[in-house]
Amino acid sequence: MSGQEAVFQAFTAEQAANYAIGRANSYPEILYQSILSYHQGPRDLLLDVGTGPGMVVWDLLKQHFRSAIGCDASPGMIAHAKQDAEKFGLAGRTTFTVTGAEDCAAAVSGPAGSGSSGGVVDLVTVGTAAHWFDLPAFYRSAAQALRSGGTLAMWIPSSSYVHPSVPHAREIQAVMSDLEDTVLRPYYQKGSLYARHGYDDLPLPWDGADGEAVATFDKASFKRVQWDREGLPSAPPLPDGSPGPFLFGREMTFKQAEKALSTSSSVIRWREAHPDKAGTEEDVVKIMIKRVRDIAGDIDRITIAPSCTLLLMWKA
């Protein structure tokens, strides 16, 4: 992640571990299958930019790629990823470096990159991070790292939605939307809004006056894939007629929901601005959870998930 998002860049290894716990353990397989179906190329080397604790690397090394490089501007995130590489027995197939997105091509060196300075990566992935980058600089560096015909895949889970099958879903959704749209709005940065809008207005390589970027990525190859937009399940209804599942659907206890919401950068900034209230009964997330509990009654678990947007393009 770039210096534009100091919240995550300054994470310690302990904070990175808590971040990994708060987020889902992996992204849905259908997301990766959508990327790989589009990619249609070699699966030798992956470069995951803004890798955080390495979630995408672990997911794609399971059965899809031979080796991977993960880079992130946060030393704490990279330290956690390296620890997990040893724990998972994948240290020999991975390289993790403290490198910003805008210089990600520099991460393509050492064993995984075969000592090359770039142009050897088959797939560049960016999960839940591109909105923090200096995008023109990132696109130039990603293009340098990618081989001709290689794929750039960027995705964002945006906002949180209650599954329509949950009792009192509309009332609970109103409380959650109030948190995002009203309470936390003053703590959004520009990147937060790109994410909130599902990358609808995220600048793409051909949107600016950067001739090099325009010439490097193939606009005709661009593809946008969306799931569960505005909380409407993309999956078909179940046999009994009830709504189909969310892509990121996850049944959570209220405590788990609180942990997940606590990884949001806007929540972190709110807590930094209100240290006397953070973690207390006046904490912005705890207040929301209490309101939801009051509506939910006897329900002790709810299914919530973000919508998801995936952007795909090839290097010419």
Coordinates of C-alpha atoms in Angstrom, one line a residue:
M1 CA 0.0 0.0 0.0
S2 CA 1.2 3.5 -0.7
G3 CA 2.0 6.3 1.7
Q4 CA -1.5 7.7 1.0
E5 CA -2.9 5.2 3.5
A6 CA -0.8 5.7 6.6
V7 CA -3.2 3.7 8.8
F8 CA -2.2 0.4 7.2
Q9 CA 1.4 1.3 6.4
A10 CA 2.1 1.9 10.0
F11 CA 0.8 -1.4 11.2
T12 CA 3.0 -3.5 13.5
A13 CA 3.2 -7.2 13.1
E14 CA 0.7 -7.6 15.9
Q15 CA -1.7 -5.3 14.2
A16 CA -1.2 -7.1 10.9
A17 CA -2.1 -10.4 12.7
N18 CA -5.3 -8.8 14.1
Y19 CA -6.1 -7.5 10.6
A20 CA -5.7 -10.9 9.1
I21 CA -8.0 -12.4 11.8
G22 CA -10.6 -9.7 11.3
R23 CA -10.8 -10.2 7.6
A24 CA -12.0 -13.4 6.0
N25 CA -9.4 -16.2 5.8
S26 CA -9.4 -16.1 2.0
Y27 CA -11.3 -14.7 -1.0
P28 CA -14.0 -16.8 -2.6
E29 CA -12.8 -19.3 -5.2
I30 CA -15.3 -18.0 -7.8
L31 CA -13.4 -14.7 -7.7
Y32 CA -10.1 -16.4 -8.5
Q33 CA -11.8 -18.6 -11.2
S34 CA -13.1 -15.4 -12.8
I35 CA -9.5 -14.1 -12.9
L36 CA -8.0 -17.3 -14.2
S37 CA -10.7 -17.8 -16.9
Y38 CA -9.9 -14.3 -18.2
H39 CA -6.1 -14.7 -17.8
Q40 CA -5.7 -17.8 -20.1
G41 CA -1.9 -17.5 -19.8
P42 CA 1.1 -19.1 -18.0
R43 CA 0.8 -19.5 -14.3
D44 CA 4.4 -19.4 -13.3
L45 CA 4.8 -16.1 -11.4
L46 CA 2.3 -14.0 -9.5
L47 CA 2.9 -10.5 -8.1
D48 CA 0.5 -9.5 -5.4
V49 CA 0.7 -5.7 -4.8
G50 CA -0.6 -4.3 -1.4
T51 CA -0.3 -7.9 -0.2
G52 CA -0.9 -7.2 3.4
P53 CA -0.5 -10.4 5.4
G54 CA -0.4 -12.4 2.1
M55 CA -3.9 -13.7 1.8
V56 CA -4.0 -13.7 -2.0
V57 CA -0.6 -15.3 -2.2
W58 CA -1.7 -18.3 -0.1
D59 CA -4.9 -18.6 -2.0
L60 CA -3.3 -18.7 -5.5
L61 CA -0.3 -20.8 -4.5
K62 CA -2.6 -23.7 -3.3
Q63 CA -3.1 -25.0 -6.8
H64 CA -2.8 -22.2 -9.4
F65 CA 0.7 -20.7 -9.4
R66 CA 4.2 -22.1 -9.1
S67 CA 5.7 -19.1 -7.2
A68 CA 4.7 -15.7 -6.0
I69 CA 6.0 -12.3 -4.9
G70 CA 4.1 -10.2 -2.4
C71 CA 4.9 -6.5 -1.8
D72 CA 3.5 -4.0 0.6
A73 CA 4.7 -0.6 2.0
S74 CA 4.0 -1.8 5.5
P75 CA 6.9 -3.6 7.3
G76 CA 4.5 -5.0 9.8
M77 CA 2.3 -6.6 7.1
I78 CA 5.4 -8.1 5.4
A79 CA 6.8 -9.4 8.7
H80 CA 3.5 -11.2 9.3
A81 CA 3.4 -12.6 5.7
K82 CA 7.0 -14.0 6.1
Q83 CA 6.1 -15.7 9.3
D84 CA 3.1 -17.3 7.7
A85 CA 5.2 -18.4 4.7
E86 CA 7.4 -20.4 7.1
K87 CA 4.4 -21.7 9.0
F88 CA 2.7 -22.9 5.8
G89 CA 5.9 -24.4 4.3
L90 CA 5.8 -22.0 1.4
A91 CA 9.0 -19.9 2.0
G92 CA 10.7 -21.6 -0.9
R93 CA 8.0 -20.5 -3.3
T94 CA 7.5 -17.0 -2.1
T95 CA 9.3 -13.7 -1.8
F96 CA 7.9 -10.8 0.4
T97 CA 9.3 -7.3 0.2
V98 CA 8.6 -3.9 1.7
T99 CA 7.9 -2.1 -1.5
G100 CA 5.3 0.4 -2.4
A101 CA 2.8 -0.2 -5.1
E102 CA 4.2 2.7 -7.2
D103 CA 7.6 0.8 -7.4
C104 CA 6.2 -2.8 -7.5
A105 CA 8.4 -3.8 -10.4
A106 CA 11.4 -3.4 -8.1
A107 CA 10.0 -6.3 -6.1
V108 CA 10.5 -8.7 -9.0
S109 CA 13.9 -9.8 -8.1
G110 CA 15.6 -12.6 -6.1
P111 CA 14.6 -16.3 -6.4
A112 CA 11.0 -15.9 -7.3
G113 CA 11.7 -13.4 -10.0
S114 CA 14.8 -15.2 -11.3
G115 CA 16.8 -12.0 -10.8
S116 CA 14.9 -10.1 -13.5
S117 CA 14.2 -6.4 -13.2
G118 CA 10.7 -6.9 -14.7
G119 CA 8.7 -8.2 -17.6
V120 CA 8.4 -11.7 -16.3
V121 CA 5.2 -11.6 -14.2
D122 CA 2.2 -13.5 -15.5
L123 CA -0.4 -12.0 -13.2
V124 CA -0.5 -8.9 -11.1
T125 CA -3.2 -8.9 -8.4
V126 CA -4.4 -6.1 -6.2
G127 CA -7.0 -7.1 -3.6
T128 CA -8.7 -4.4 -1.6
A129 CA -5.9 -1.9 -2.0
A130 CA -5.8 -0.2 -5.4
H131 CA -7.8 2.8 -4.1
W132 CA -4.9 3.8 -1.9
F133 CA -2.3 3.9 -4.7
D134 CA -0.9 6.7 -6.8
L135 CA -2.5 5.0 -9.8
P136 CA -0.6 6.5 -12.7
A137 CA 2.7 5.5 -11.0
F138 CA 1.3 2.1 -10.1
Y139 CA 0.1 1.3 -13.6
R140 CA 3.5 2.2 -15.1
S141 CA 5.3 0.0 -12.6
A142 CA 2.8 -2.9 -13.0
A143 CA 3.3 -2.7 -16.7
Q144 CA 7.0 -2.9 -16.3
A145 CA 6.7 -6.1 -14.2
L146 CA 4.2 -7.8 -16.5
R147 CA 5.1 -9.8 -19.5
S148 CA 3.4 -9.0 -22.8
G149 CA -0.1 -10.5 -22.6
G150 CA 0.0 -10.6 -18.8
T151 CA -3.0 -9.8 -16.7
L152 CA -3.7 -7.1 -14.1
A153 CA -6.6 -7.9 -11.8
M154 CA -7.9 -5.5 -9.2
W155 CA -10.9 -6.0 -6.9
I156 CA -12.7 -4.4 -4.1
P157 CA -15.3 -5.6 -1.7
S158 CA -17.4 -2.5 -1.0
S159 CA -19.9 -1.6 1.7
S160 CA -21.6 -4.2 3.9
Y161 CA -25.0 -5.7 3.3
V162 CA -27.3 -7.9 5.3
H163 CA -28.5 -10.9 3.4
P164 CA -32.2 -10.5 2.6
S165 CA -33.0 -13.9 4.3
V166 CA -32.0 -12.4 7.7
P167 CA -35.0 -11.5 9.8
H168 CA -35.4 -7.7 10.0
A169 CA -32.9 -7.3 7.3
R170 CA -34.1 -3.9 6.1
E171 CA -34.0 -2.4 9.6
I172 CA -30.6 -3.9 10.3
Q173 CA -29.3 -2.6 7.0
A174 CA -30.5 0.9 7.8
V175 CA -28.4 0.9 10.9
M176 CA -25.3 -0.4 9.1
S177 CA -25.8 2.1 6.2
D178 CA -26.1 5.0 8.8
L179 CA -22.7 4.0 10.2
E180 CA -21.1 4.1 6.7
D181 CA -23.0 7.0 5.2
T182 CA -23.3 9.4 8.1
V183 CA -21.2 8.6 11.2
L184 CA -18.0 7.6 9.4
R185 CA -18.3 9.9 6.4
P186 CA -16.1 12.6 7.9
Y187 CA -13.3 10.0 8.2
Y188 CA -13.4 8.8 4.6
Q189 CA -10.4 9.7 2.4
K190 CA -10.6 9.9 -1.4
G191 CA -9.5 6.2 -1.6
S192 CA -12.3 5.3 0.8
L193 CA -14.9 6.8 -1.6
Y194 CA -13.4 4.9 -4.6
A195 CA -13.9 1.7 -2.5
R196 CA -17.4 2.7 -1.3
H197 CA -18.5 3.3 -4.9
G198 CA -17.3 -0.2 -6.0
Y199 CA -14.5 1.3 -8.2
D200 CA -17.1 2.9 -10.5
D201 CA -14.9 6.0 -10.7
L202 CA -11.5 4.5 -10.1
P203 CA -9.1 6.1 -12.6
L204 CA -7.9 3.5 -15.2
P205 CA -4.7 3.6 -17.3
W206 CA -6.4 5.2 -20.3
D207 CA -8.3 7.9 -18.3
G208 CA -5.4 10.3 -17.8
A209 CA -2.9 12.1 -20.0
D210 CA -0.2 9.5 -19.3
G211 CA 0.6 8.3 -22.8
E212 CA 2.9 5.5 -21.6
A213 CA 0.2 3.9 -19.5
V214 CA -2.4 4.3 -22.3
A215 CA -0.1 2.5 -24.8
T216 CA 0.8 -0.2 -22.3
F217 CA -2.6 -1.6 -21.2
D218 CA -5.2 -2.7 -23.8
K219 CA -8.4 -0.8 -23.3
A220 CA -10.3 -3.2 -25.5
S221 CA -9.4 -6.0 -23.2
F222 CA -10.9 -4.3 -20.1
K223 CA -13.6 -6.2 -18.3
R224 CA -15.7 -5.4 -15.2
V225 CA -17.3 -8.1 -13.1
Q226 CA -19.7 -7.4 -10.3
W227 CA -21.3 -9.5 -7.6
D228 CA -24.1 -8.7 -5.2
R229 CA -24.4 -5.0 -6.1
E230 CA -26.4 -2.9 -3.6
G231 CA -26.9 -6.1 -1.5
L232 CA -28.9 -7.9 -4.2
P233 CA -27.6 -11.5 -4.4
S234 CA -26.1 -12.3 -7.8
A235 CA -26.6 -16.1 -7.3
P236 CA -29.9 -17.5 -8.5
P237 CA -32.6 -18.2 -5.9
L238 CA -32.5 -21.5 -3.9
P239 CA -34.9 -24.3 -4.8
D240 CA -37.3 -23.1 -2.2
G241 CA -37.4 -19.7 -3.7
S242 CA -35.4 -17.9 -1.0
P243 CA -32.6 -15.6 -2.1
G244 CA -29.3 -17.1 -3.2
P245 CA -26.1 -16.7 -1.3
F246 CA -23.8 -13.7 -1.3
L247 CA -20.4 -14.2 -2.9
F248 CA -18.7 -13.2 0.3
G249 CA -21.5 -14.4 2.5
R250 CA -20.4 -15.2 6.0
E251 CA -22.6 -16.1 8.9
M252 CA -21.1 -14.2 11.9
T253 CA -21.7 -13.8 15.5
F254 CA -22.0 -10.2 16.6
K255 CA -18.5 -10.4 18.1
Q256 CA -17.1 -11.5 14.8
A257 CA -19.0 -8.8 13.0
E258 CA -17.5 -6.2 15.4
K259 CA -13.9 -7.5 14.6
A260 CA -14.5 -7.4 10.9
L261 CA -15.8 -3.8 11.0
S262 CA -12.9 -2.8 13.2
T263 CA -10.5 -3.4 10.3
S264 CA -12.1 -0.6 8.2
S265 CA -9.7 2.3 7.7
S266 CA -12.4 4.8 8.5
V267 CA -13.2 3.1 11.8
I268 CA -9.5 3.1 12.7
R269 CA -9.3 6.8 11.9
W270 CA -12.4 7.5 14.0
R271 CA -10.8 5.7 16.9
E272 CA -7.6 7.6 16.5
A273 CA -9.7 10.8 16.7
H274 CA -11.6 9.6 19.7
P275 CA -9.1 7.7 21.9
D276 CA -11.2 8.2 25.0
K277 CA -14.2 6.4 23.4
A278 CA -12.4 3.7 21.4
G279 CA -13.2 0.2 22.7
T280 CA -15.7 1.6 25.2
E281 CA -19.5 1.5 25.1
E282 CA -19.2 4.8 23.3
D283 CA -17.2 3.2 20.5
V284 CA -18.8 3.8 17.1
V285 CA -18.8 0.1 16.2
K286 CA -20.0 -1.0 19.6
I287 CA -22.9 1.5 19.3
M288 CA -23.9 0.1 15.9
I289 CA -23.7 -3.5 17.1
K290 CA -25.9 -2.7 20.1
R291 CA -28.5 -1.1 17.8
V292 CA -28.4 -4.2 15.6
R293 CA -28.8 -6.5 18.6
D294 CA -31.8 -4.6 19.8
I295 CA -33.4 -5.0 16.3
A296 CA -32.4 -8.7 15.9
G297 CA -33.9 -9.8 19.2
D298 CA -33.2 -13.5 19.8
I299 CA -31.0 -13.8 16.7
D300 CA -27.3 -14.4 17.7
R301 CA -25.8 -14.6 14.2
I302 CA -26.3 -12.7 11.0
T303 CA -25.1 -13.1 7.4
I304 CA -23.5 -10.0 6.1
A305 CA -21.2 -9.4 3.1
P306 CA -19.9 -6.7 0.9
S307 CA -20.7 -6.4 -2.8
C308 CA -17.6 -7.0 -5.0
T309 CA -16.2 -5.5 -8.2
L310 CA -13.4 -7.1 -10.2
L311 CA -11.5 -5.1 -12.9
L312 CA -9.4 -7.0 -15.4
M313 CA -7.1 -5.9 -18.2
W314 CA -4.2 -7.2 -20.3
K315 CA -0.8 -5.7 -20.9
A316 CA -0.5 -5.1 -24.7

